Amino acid sequence: QLQLQESGPGLVKPSEPLSLTCTVSGGSISSSSYYWGWIRQPPGKGLEWIGVIYYGGSAYYNPSLKSRVTISVDTSKKHFSLTLNSVTAADTAVYYCARPAPSGGTAAFDIWGQGTMVTVSS
Amino acid sequence: QSVLTQPPSASGTPGQRVTISCSGSSSNIGRNTVNWYQQLPGTAPQLLMYSNIQRPSGVPDRFSGSKSGTSASLAISGLQSEDEADYYCATWDDSLNGVVFGGGTKLTVL
């Protein structure tokens, strides 16, 4: 069955870029039915949608993060990536990669990675 | 401030029925289907309900969803101790052109 796994540095310095990768296993990343997304959760707070990308490359981003975010997909490597520029302490969070259910719409994420904690600190 | 409004907390005793509300607007819940997530402590969220009323495979039928106008609700009947978790609603917002989440409701089983 399809599984997602986030990877990347757990500590990022303020003003530097945050880069994470989500590896897809047990299934295809390039199905025409699939979007791939990122969601984050600051410590003790709620969920915040970051964005989604279609395997063909078109992406949608949270308007509040749009100027700093890029999501890309590499079908040959079976992973998709998140880059968040100019980070501050407010970007400290658990970052999840997730897949919207093909039959449920773009907001119905049925498969999640385990999440990776990223702390922004000097 | 979340686009979708949920009560911060809810509670019930074992066996009771509890409901959690999610209020939005015409650009989100009013036009799109609502999904619900359950997040147990220290774990990733899990899809609990999609397309307003559909349960993914494995979700007990004690959980049910509904939507009316610009609001939606999640009902849990026969409350069990393992239902103690955070619950989030989510949908697409046509004005923001993105996914919006509720602020989450912490359910306590007394």
Coordinates of N, CA and C in Angstrom, one line a residue:
Chain A
Q1 N 0.8 -1.2 0.0 CA 0.0 0.0 0.0 C 0.9 1.2 0.0
L2 N 0.3 2.3 -0.5 CA 1.0 3.6 -0.6 C 1.5 4.1 0.8
Q3 N 2.8 4.5 0.8 CA 3.3 5.1 2.1 C 4.1 6.3 1.7
L4 N 4.1 7.3 2.6 CA 4.8 8.5 2.5 C 5.8 8.7 3.6
Q5 N 7.0 9.2 3.3 CA 8.0 9.4 4.4 C 8.7 10.7 4.2
E6 N 8.6 11.6 5.2 CA 9.3 12.9 5.1 C 10.7 12.8 5.5
S7 N 11.6 13.6 4.9 CA 13.0 13.6 5.3 C 13.5 15.0 5.1
G8 N 14.5 15.4 5.9 CA 15.1 16.7 5.8 C 15.7 17.1 7.2
P9 N 16.4 18.3 7.2 CA 17.0 18.7 8.5 C 16.0 19.1 9.5
G10 N 16.3 18.8 10.8 CA 15.4 19.1 11.9 C 15.6 20.5 12.4
L11 N 16.7 21.1 12.0 CA 17.1 22.4 12.5 C 17.5 23.3 11.4
V12 N 16.8 24.5 11.3 CA 17.1 25.4 10.3 C 17.4 26.8 10.9
K13 N 18.4 27.5 10.4 CA 18.7 28.8 11.0 C 17.7 29.9 10.4
P14 N 17.4 30.9 11.2 CA 16.5 32.0 10.7 C 17.0 32.6 9.4
S15 N 16.2 32.9 8.5 CA 16.4 33.6 7.2 C 16.9 32.6 6.2
E16 N 17.2 31.3 6.6 CA 17.6 30.3 5.6 C 16.4 29.6 5.0
P17 N 16.7 28.8 3.9 CA 15.5 28.0 3.4 C 15.4 26.7 4.1
L18 N 14.1 26.3 4.2 CA 13.7 25.0 4.8 C 13.4 24.1 3.6
S19 N 14.1 23.0 3.5 CA 13.8 22.0 2.4 C 13.5 20.6 3.0
L20 N 12.4 20.1 2.5 CA 12.0 18.8 2.9 C 11.6 18.0 1.7
T21 N 11.8 16.7 1.8 CA 11.4 15.7 0.7 C 10.4 14.7 1.3
C22 N 9.5 14.3 0.4 CA 8.6 13.2 0.8 C 8.7 12.1 -0.2
T23 N 9.1 11.0 0.2 CA 9.3 9.8 -0.7 C 8.1 9.0 -0.7
V24 N 7.7 8.6 -1.9 CA 6.5 7.8 -2.1 C 6.9 6.4 -2.4
S25 N 6.3 5.5 -1.6 CA 6.6 4.0 -1.8 C 5.3 3.2 -1.9
G26 N 5.4 2.1 -2.5 CA 4.2 1.2 -2.6 C 3.2 1.7 -3.6
G27 N 3.5 2.6 -4.5 CA 2.6 3.1 -5.5 C 3.2 4.1 -6.4
S28 N 2.4 4.5 -7.3 CA 2.9 5.5 -8.4 C 2.7 6.9 -7.9
I29 N 3.7 7.7 -8.2 CA 3.6 9.2 -7.9 C 3.1 9.9 -9.1
S30 N 3.0 9.2 -10.3 CA 2.6 9.9 -11.5 C 1.3 9.6 -12.0
S31 N 0.4 9.0 -11.2 CA -1.0 8.8 -11.6 C -1.7 10.1 -11.9
S32 N -2.5 10.1 -12.9 CA -3.2 11.3 -13.3 C -4.3 11.7 -12.3
S33 N -4.5 10.8 -11.3 CA -5.6 11.1 -10.3 C -5.0 11.8 -9.1
Y34 N -3.7 12.0 -9.0 CA -3.1 12.3 -7.8 C -2.5 13.7 -7.7
Y35 N -2.9 14.4 -6.6 CA -2.1 15.5 -6.1 C -1.3 15.1 -4.9
W36 N -0.3 15.9 -4.6 CA 0.6 15.6 -3.4 C 0.7 16.9 -2.6
G37 N 0.6 16.8 -1.3 CA 0.5 18.0 -0.5 C 1.4 18.1 0.7
W38 N 1.5 19.3 1.2 CA 2.2 19.5 2.5 C 1.3 20.3 3.5
I39 N 1.3 19.9 4.7 CA 0.6 20.5 5.8 C 1.5 20.6 7.0
R40 N 1.4 21.6 7.8 CA 2.2 21.7 9.0 C 1.4 22.0 10.2
Q41 N 2.0 21.8 11.4 CA 1.3 22.0 12.6 C 2.3 22.5 13.7
P42 N 2.3 23.8 14.0 CA 3.1 24.3 15.0 C 2.9 23.6 16.4
P43 N 3.8 23.6 17.2 CA 3.7 22.9 18.5 C 2.4 23.4 19.3
G44 N 1.6 22.4 19.7 CA 0.4 22.8 20.4 C -0.7 23.5 19.7
K45 N -0.6 23.6 18.4 CA -1.5 24.4 17.6 C -2.2 23.5 16.5
G46 N -3.0 24.1 15.7 CA -3.8 23.3 14.7 C -3.0 23.1 13.4
L47 N -3.8 22.5 12.5 CA -3.2 22.2 11.1 C -3.3 23.4 10.2
E48 N -2.2 23.6 9.4 CA -2.2 24.6 8.4 C -1.8 24.0 7.1
W49 N -2.6 24.2 6.1 CA -2.3 23.8 4.7 C -1.2 24.6 4.1
I50 N -0.2 24.0 3.5 CA 0.9 24.7 2.9 C 0.6 24.8 1.3
G51 N 0.3 23.6 0.7 CA 0.0 23.6 -0.7 C 0.0 22.2 -1.2
V52 N -0.4 22.1 -2.5 CA -0.5 20.8 -3.2 C 0.1 21.0 -4.6
I53 N 0.6 19.9 -5.2 CA 1.1 19.9 -6.5 C 0.5 18.7 -7.3
Y54 N 0.1 18.9 -8.5 CA -0.3 17.9 -9.4 C 0.9 17.2 -10.0
Y55 N 0.9 15.9 -10.2 CA 2.1 15.3 -10.7 C 2.6 15.9 -12.0
G56 N 1.7 16.5 -12.7 CA 2.2 17.2 -13.9 C 2.8 18.5 -13.7
G57 N 2.8 19.0 -12.5 CA 3.5 20.2 -12.1 C 2.8 21.4 -11.7
S58 N 1.5 21.5 -11.9 CA 0.7 22.7 -11.5 C 0.5 22.6 -10.0
A59 N 0.6 23.8 -9.3 CA 0.6 23.8 -7.9 C -0.4 24.9 -7.4
Y60 N -0.9 24.7 -6.1 CA -1.7 25.6 -5.4 C -1.0 25.8 -4.1
Y61 N -1.0 27.1 -3.6 CA -0.3 27.4 -2.4 C -1.2 28.2 -1.4
N62 N -0.9 28.1 -0.1 CA -1.6 28.9 0.9 C -1.2 30.3 0.6
P63 N -2.2 31.2 0.4 CA -1.9 32.6 0.1 C -1.0 33.3 1.1
S64 N -1.1 32.9 2.3 CA -0.2 33.5 3.4 C 1.2 33.1 3.3
L65 N 1.5 32.0 2.5 CA 2.9 31.5 2.4 C 3.4 31.6 1.0
K66 N 2.5 31.9 0.0 CA 2.8 31.8 -1.4 C 4.1 32.4 -1.8
S67 N 4.4 33.6 -1.2 CA 5.6 34.3 -1.7 C 6.9 33.6 -1.3
R68 N 6.8 32.6 -0.3 CA 8.0 31.9 0.2 C 8.1 30.5 -0.2
V69 N 7.0 29.9 -0.7 CA 6.9 28.4 -0.9 C 7.0 28.0 -2.3
T70 N 7.7 26.9 -2.5 CA 7.7 26.1 -3.7 C 7.6 24.7 -3.5
I71 N 6.6 24.0 -4.2 CA 6.5 22.6 -4.1 C 6.8 22.0 -5.5
S72 N 7.6 21.0 -5.5 CA 8.0 20.4 -6.8 C 7.9 18.9 -6.7
V73 N 7.8 18.3 -7.9 CA 7.7 16.8 -7.9 C 8.7 16.2 -8.9
D74 N 9.4 15.1 -8.5 CA 10.3 14.5 -9.3 C 9.9 13.0 -9.5
T75 N 9.2 12.8 -10.6 CA 8.6 11.5 -10.8 C 9.7 10.4 -11.0
S76 N 10.9 10.7 -11.5 CA 11.9 9.7 -11.7 C 12.4 9.2 -10.3
K77 N 12.5 10.1 -9.3 CA 12.9 9.8 -8.0 C 11.8 9.4 -7.0
K78 N 10.6 9.4 -7.5 CA 9.4 9.1 -6.7 C 9.4 9.9 -5.4
H79 N 9.6 11.2 -5.6 CA 9.4 12.1 -4.4 C 9.0 13.4 -4.8
F80 N 8.4 14.1 -3.8 CA 8.0 15.5 -4.0 C 8.6 16.3 -2.9
S81 N 8.9 17.6 -3.1 CA 9.6 18.4 -2.2 C 9.0 19.7 -1.8
L82 N 9.4 20.2 -0.7 CA 8.9 21.5 -0.2 C 10.1 22.4 0.1
T83 N 10.1 23.6 -0.4 CA 11.0 24.6 -0.1 C 10.3 25.8 0.5
L84 N 10.7 26.3 1.7 CA 10.1 27.5 2.3 C 11.3 28.4 2.6
N85 N 11.2 29.6 2.0 CA 12.4 30.5 2.1 C 12.2 31.5 3.3
S86 N 13.3 32.0 3.7 CA 13.3 33.1 4.7 C 12.5 32.7 5.9
V87 N 12.9 31.6 6.5 CA 12.1 31.1 7.7 C 12.4 31.9 8.9
T88 N 11.4 31.9 9.8 CA 11.5 32.5 11.1 C 11.0 31.5 12.1
A89 N 11.1 31.9 13.4 CA 10.7 31.0 14.5 C 9.2 30.6 14.3
A90 N 8.4 31.4 13.6 CA 7.0 31.1 13.4 C 6.8 29.9 12.4
D91 N 7.9 29.5 11.8 CA 7.8 28.4 10.9 C 8.2 27.1 11.6
T92 N 8.5 27.1 12.8 CA 8.8 25.9 13.6 C 7.5 25.1 13.7
A93 N 7.5 23.9 13.3 CA 6.3 23.0 13.2 C 6.7 21.6 12.9
V94 N 5.7 20.7 13.0 CA 5.8 19.4 12.4 C 5.2 19.5 11.0
Y95 N 6.0 19.1 10.1 CA 5.6 19.2 8.7 C 5.2 17.8 8.2
Y96 N 4.0 17.7 7.6 CA 3.5 16.4 7.1 C 3.4 16.5 5.6
C97 N 3.7 15.4 4.9 CA 3.3 15.3 3.5 C 2.1 14.4 3.5
A98 N 1.3 14.6 2.5 CA 0.0 13.9 2.5 C -0.5 13.8 1.1
R99 N -1.4 12.8 0.8 CA -2.0 12.7 -0.5 C -3.5 12.8 -0.4
P100 N -4.1 13.8 -1.2 CA -5.6 13.8 -1.2 C -6.2 12.6 -1.9
A101 N -7.2 12.1 -1.3 CA -7.9 10.9 -1.8 C -8.5 11.2 -3.2
P102 N -8.2 10.4 -4.2 CA -8.7 10.7 -5.5 C -10.2 10.9 -5.6
S103 N -10.9 10.2 -4.8 CA -12.4 10.3 -4.8 C -13.0 11.2 -3.8
G104 N -12.1 11.9 -3.0 CA -12.6 12.7 -2.0 C -12.4 14.2 -2.1
G105 N -11.7 14.6 -3.2 CA -11.4 16.0 -3.3 C -10.1 16.4 -2.7
T106 N -9.6 17.6 -3.1 CA -8.3 18.1 -2.7 C -8.1 18.3 -1.2
A107 N -9.2 18.4 -0.4 CA -9.0 18.6 1.0 C -9.2 17.3 1.8
A108 N -9.3 16.2 1.1 CA -9.5 14.9 1.8 C -8.2 14.1 1.8
F109 N -7.3 14.4 2.7 CA -6.0 13.7 2.7 C -6.1 12.4 3.4
D110 N -6.0 11.3 2.6 CA -6.3 10.0 3.1 C -5.0 9.2 3.5
I111 N -3.8 9.7 3.0 CA -2.6 9.1 3.3 C -1.6 10.2 3.8
W112 N -1.0 9.9 4.9 CA -0.1 10.9 5.6 C 1.2 10.3 5.9
G113 N 2.3 11.1 5.8 CA 3.5 10.7 6.4 C 3.5 10.8 7.9
Q114 N 4.5 10.3 8.5 CA 4.5 10.3 10.0 C 4.8 11.7 10.5
G115 N 5.3 12.6 9.7 CA 5.6 14.0 10.1 C 7.1 14.1 10.5
T116 N 7.6 15.3 10.3 CA 9.0 15.6 10.7 C 9.0 17.0 11.4
M117 N 9.6 17.0 12.6 CA 9.7 18.3 13.3 C 10.8 19.1 12.8
V118 N 10.5 20.4 12.5 CA 11.5 21.3 12.0 C 11.5 22.5 13.0
T119 N 12.7 22.8 13.5 CA 12.8 23.9 14.5 C 13.7 25.0 13.8
V120 N 13.2 26.2 13.9 CA 13.9 27.3 13.3 C 14.6 28.0 14.5
S121 N 15.9 28.0 14.5 CA 16.7 28.6 15.6 C 18.1 28.7 15.2
S122 N 18.7 29.8 15.8 CA 20.1 30.0 15.5 C 21.0 29.2 16.5
Chain B
Q1 N -6.3 33.0 13.6 CA -7.7 32.9 13.3 C -8.0 32.0 12.1
S2 N -8.7 30.9 12.3 CA -9.0 29.9 11.3 C -10.2 30.4 10.4
V3 N -10.1 30.0 9.2 CA -11.2 30.3 8.2 C -12.5 29.6 8.7
L4 N -12.3 28.3 9.1 CA -13.4 27.5 9.6 C -13.4 27.6 11.1
T5 N -14.6 27.7 11.7 CA -14.7 27.9 13.1 C -15.2 26.6 13.8
Q6 N -14.5 26.2 14.7 CA -14.8 25.0 15.6 C -14.8 25.4 17.0
P7 N -15.6 24.7 17.9 CA -15.4 25.0 19.3 C -14.1 24.4 19.8
P8 N -13.4 25.0 20.6 CA -12.1 24.5 21.0 C -12.1 23.2 21.8
S9 N -13.2 23.0 22.5 CA -13.3 21.8 23.3 C -14.7 21.2 23.3
A10 N -14.8 19.9 23.5 CA -16.1 19.2 23.7 C -15.8 18.0 24.6
S11 N -16.9 17.6 25.2 CA -16.7 16.4 26.2 C -18.0 15.6 26.3
G12 N -17.8 14.4 26.8 CA -18.9 13.5 27.0 C -18.5 12.3 27.8
T13 N -19.4 11.6 28.3 CA -19.1 10.4 29.0 C -19.3 9.2 28.1
P14 N -18.7 8.1 28.5 CA -18.8 6.9 27.6 C -20.2 6.5 27.3
G15 N -20.4 6.2 26.1 CA -21.8 5.8 25.6 C -22.6 7.0 25.1
Q16 N -22.2 8.2 25.5 CA -23.0 9.4 25.1 C -22.8 9.7 23.6
R17 N -23.6 10.6 23.1 CA -23.5 11.1 21.7 C -23.0 12.5 21.8
V18 N -22.0 12.8 21.1 CA -21.5 14.2 21.1 C -21.4 14.7 19.6
T19 N -21.5 16.0 19.4 CA -21.4 16.6 18.1 C -20.4 17.7 18.1
I20 N -19.7 17.9 17.1 CA -18.7 18.9 16.9 C -19.1 19.7 15.6
S21 N -19.2 21.0 15.8 CA -19.6 21.8 14.7 C -18.4 22.5 14.0
C22 N -18.7 22.9 12.7 CA -17.7 23.5 11.9 C -18.4 24.6 11.0
S23 N -18.1 25.8 11.3 CA -18.8 26.9 10.6 C -17.9 27.6 9.6
G24 N -18.5 27.8 8.4 CA -17.7 28.5 7.4 C -18.5 29.5 6.7
S25 N -18.3 29.6 5.4 CA -18.9 30.7 4.6 C -19.3 30.1 3.2
S26 N -19.9 31.0 2.4 CA -20.3 30.6 1.1 C -19.2 30.3 0.1
S27 N -18.0 30.7 0.4 CA -16.9 30.4 -0.5 C -16.2 29.1 -0.1
N28 N -16.5 28.5 1.0 CA -15.9 27.2 1.4 C -16.9 26.2 1.6
I29 N -17.5 26.1 2.8 CA -18.4 25.0 3.1 C -19.7 25.1 2.2
G30 N -20.1 26.4 1.9 CA -21.2 26.6 1.1 C -21.2 26.0 -0.3
R31 N -19.9 25.8 -0.8 CA -19.8 25.4 -2.2 C -19.0 24.1 -2.3
N32 N -18.4 23.6 -1.2 CA -17.5 22.4 -1.3 C -17.8 21.4 -0.2
T33 N -17.4 20.2 -0.4 CA -17.6 19.1 0.5 C -16.7 19.3 1.7
V34 N -17.1 18.8 2.9 CA -16.4 18.9 4.1 C -15.8 17.5 4.5
N35 N -14.6 17.6 5.0 CA -13.8 16.4 5.5 C -13.5 16.6 7.0
W36 N -13.4 15.5 7.7 CA -13.1 15.5 9.1 C -11.8 14.7 9.4
Y37 N -11.0 15.1 10.3 CA -9.8 14.4 10.7 C -9.8 14.1 12.2
Q38 N -9.3 13.0 12.6 CA -9.0 12.7 14.0 C -7.5 12.6 14.2
Q39 N -7.0 13.3 15.2 CA -5.6 13.3 15.5 C -5.4 12.8 16.9
L40 N -4.9 11.6 17.1 CA -4.6 11.1 18.4 C -3.3 11.7 18.8
P41 N -3.1 11.8 20.1 CA -1.8 12.5 20.6 C -0.6 11.9 20.1
G42 N 0.3 12.7 19.5 CA 1.6 12.3 19.0 C 1.6 11.6 17.7
T43 N 0.4 11.6 17.0 CA 0.3 10.9 15.7 C -0.1 11.9 14.6
A44 N 0.0 11.4 13.4 CA -0.5 12.2 12.2 C -2.0 12.2 12.2
P45 N -2.6 13.2 11.7 CA -4.1 13.2 11.5 C -4.5 12.0 10.6
Q46 N -5.7 11.6 10.8 CA -6.3 10.5 10.0 C -7.6 10.9 9.5
L47 N -7.8 10.7 8.2 CA -9.1 11.0 7.6 C -10.2 10.2 8.2
L48 N -11.2 10.9 8.8 CA -12.3 10.3 9.5 C -13.6 10.3 8.7
M49 N -13.8 11.3 7.9 CA -15.0 11.5 7.1 C -14.6 12.3 5.9
Y50 N -15.1 12.0 4.7 CA -14.9 12.8 3.5 C -16.2 13.0 2.7
S51 N -16.2 14.0 1.9 CA -17.4 14.3 1.1 C -18.6 14.4 2.0
N52 N -18.5 15.1 3.1 CA -19.6 15.4 4.0 C -20.0 14.2 4.9
I53 N -20.2 13.0 4.2 CA -20.9 11.9 4.9 C -20.2 10.6 4.7
Q54 N -19.1 10.5 4.0 CA -18.5 9.2 3.6 C -17.5 8.8 4.6
R55 N -17.5 7.6 5.1 CA -16.5 7.1 6.0 C -15.5 6.3 5.2
P56 N -14.2 6.6 5.4 CA -13.2 5.7 4.8 C -13.3 4.3 5.4
S57 N -12.8 3.3 4.7 CA -12.7 2.0 5.1 C -12.1 1.9 6.5
G58 N -12.7 1.2 7.4 CA -12.2 1.0 8.8 C -12.7 2.0 9.8
V59 N -13.3 3.0 9.4 CA -13.9 4.0 10.4 C -15.3 3.4 10.8
P60 N -15.4 3.3 12.2 CA -16.7 2.7 12.7 C -17.9 3.6 12.3
D61 N -19.1 3.0 12.2 CA -20.3 3.7 11.8 C -20.8 4.5 13.0
R62 N -20.1 4.5 14.2 CA -20.4 5.4 15.3 C -20.2 6.9 14.9
F63 N -19.3 7.0 13.9 CA -19.0 8.4 13.4 C -19.9 8.7 12.2
S64 N -20.4 9.9 12.2 CA -21.3 10.3 11.1 C -21.1 11.8 10.8
G65 N -21.3 12.2 9.6 CA -21.1 13.6 9.2 C -22.4 14.2 8.6
S66 N -22.5 15.5 8.7 CA -23.6 16.2 8.0 C -23.2 17.6 7.6
K67 N -23.9 18.1 6.7 CA -23.6 19.5 6.2 C -25.0 20.2 5.8
S68 N -25.1 21.4 6.2 CA -26.2 22.2 5.9 C -25.8 23.6 5.6
G69 N -26.0 24.1 4.4 CA -25.6 25.5 4.1 C -24.1 25.7 4.3
T70 N -23.8 26.6 5.2 CA -22.3 26.9 5.4 C -21.8 26.3 6.7
S71 N -22.5 25.3 7.2 CA -22.0 24.6 8.4 C -22.0 23.1 8.2
A72 N -21.2 22.5 9.0 CA -21.1 21.0 9.0 C -20.9 20.5 10.4
S73 N -21.3 19.3 10.6 CA -21.1 18.7 12.0 C -20.6 17.3 11.9
L74 N -19.9 16.9 12.9 CA -19.4 15.5 13.1 C -20.1 15.0 14.3
A75 N -20.7 13.9 14.2 CA -21.4 13.2 15.4 C -20.7 11.9 15.7
I76 N -20.5 11.7 17.0 CA -19.9 10.5 17.5 C -20.9 9.9 18.5
S77 N -21.4 8.7 18.2 CA -22.3 8.1 19.1 C -21.6 6.9 19.8
G78 N -22.2 6.5 20.9 CA -21.6 5.5 21.7 C -20.1 5.8 22.1
L79 N -19.9 7.0 22.6 CA -18.6 7.5 22.9 C -17.7 6.5 23.6
Q80 N -16.5 6.4 23.2 CA -15.5 5.5 23.8 C -14.3 6.2 24.2
S81 N -13.5 5.7 25.2 CA -12.4 6.4 25.7 C -11.3 6.6 24.6
E82 N -11.3 5.7 23.6 CA -10.3 5.8 22.5 C -10.7 6.9 21.5
D83 N -11.8 7.5 21.7 CA -12.2 8.6 20.8 C -11.6 10.0 21.3
E84 N -11.0 9.9 22.5 CA -10.4 11.2 23.0 C -9.2 11.6 22.1
A85 N -9.4 12.7 21.4 CA -8.5 13.1 20.4 C -8.8 14.6 20.0
D86 N -8.0 15.1 19.1 CA -8.3 16.4 18.4 C -9.0 16.1 17.1
Y87 N -10.1 16.9 16.8 CA -10.8 16.7 15.6 C -10.8 18.0 14.7
Y88 N -10.5 17.9 13.4 CA -10.4 19.0 12.6 C -11.4 18.9 11.4
C89 N -12.0 19.9 11.0 CA -12.7 20.0 9.7 C -11.9 20.6 8.7
A90 N -12.1 20.3 7.4 CA -11.3 20.9 6.3 C -12.2 20.9 5.0
T91 N -11.9 21.9 4.2 CA -12.6 22.0 2.9 C -11.8 22.9 2.0
W92 N -12.2 22.9 0.7 CA -11.6 23.8 -0.2 C -12.3 25.2 -0.2
D93 N -11.5 26.3 -0.3 CA -12.1 27.6 -0.3 C -11.9 28.2 -1.7
D94 N -13.0 28.5 -2.4 CA -12.9 29.0 -3.7 C -12.3 30.4 -3.8
S95 N -12.5 31.2 -2.8 CA -11.9 32.6 -2.8 C -10.4 32.6 -2.5
L96 N -10.0 31.7 -1.6 CA -8.6 31.6 -1.3 C -7.8 30.7 -2.3
N97 N -8.6 29.9 -3.0 CA -8.1 28.9 -3.9 C -7.1 28.0 -3.2
G98 N -7.6 27.5 -2.1 CA -6.8 26.6 -1.3 C -7.6 25.8 -0.2
V99 N -6.9 24.9 0.5 CA -7.5 24.1 1.5 C -7.5 25.0 2.8
V100 N -8.6 24.9 3.5 CA -8.7 25.6 4.8 C -9.1 24.6 5.9
F101 N -8.5 24.7 7.1 CA -8.8 23.8 8.2 C -9.5 24.6 9.3
G102 N -10.3 23.9 10.1 CA -10.8 24.5 11.3 C -9.7 24.5 12.3
G103 N -9.9 25.3 13.4 CA -8.9 25.4 14.5 C -8.7 24.2 15.3
G104 N -9.7 23.2 15.2 CA -9.6 22.0 15.9 C -10.4 22.0 17.2
T105 N -10.9 20.8 17.5 CA -11.7 20.6 18.7 C -11.1 19.5 19.5
K106 N -10.8 19.8 20.8 CA -10.2 18.7 21.6 C -11.4 18.0 22.4
L107 N -11.6 16.7 22.1 CA -12.6 16.0 22.7 C -12.1 15.2 23.9
T108 N -12.7 15.4 25.0 CA -12.4 14.7 26.2 C -13.5 13.7 26.6
V109 N -13.1 12.5 26.9 CA -14.1 11.5 27.4 C -13.9 11.4 28.9
L110 N -15.0 11.9 29.5 CA -14.9 12.0 31.0 C -15.0 10.7 31.7

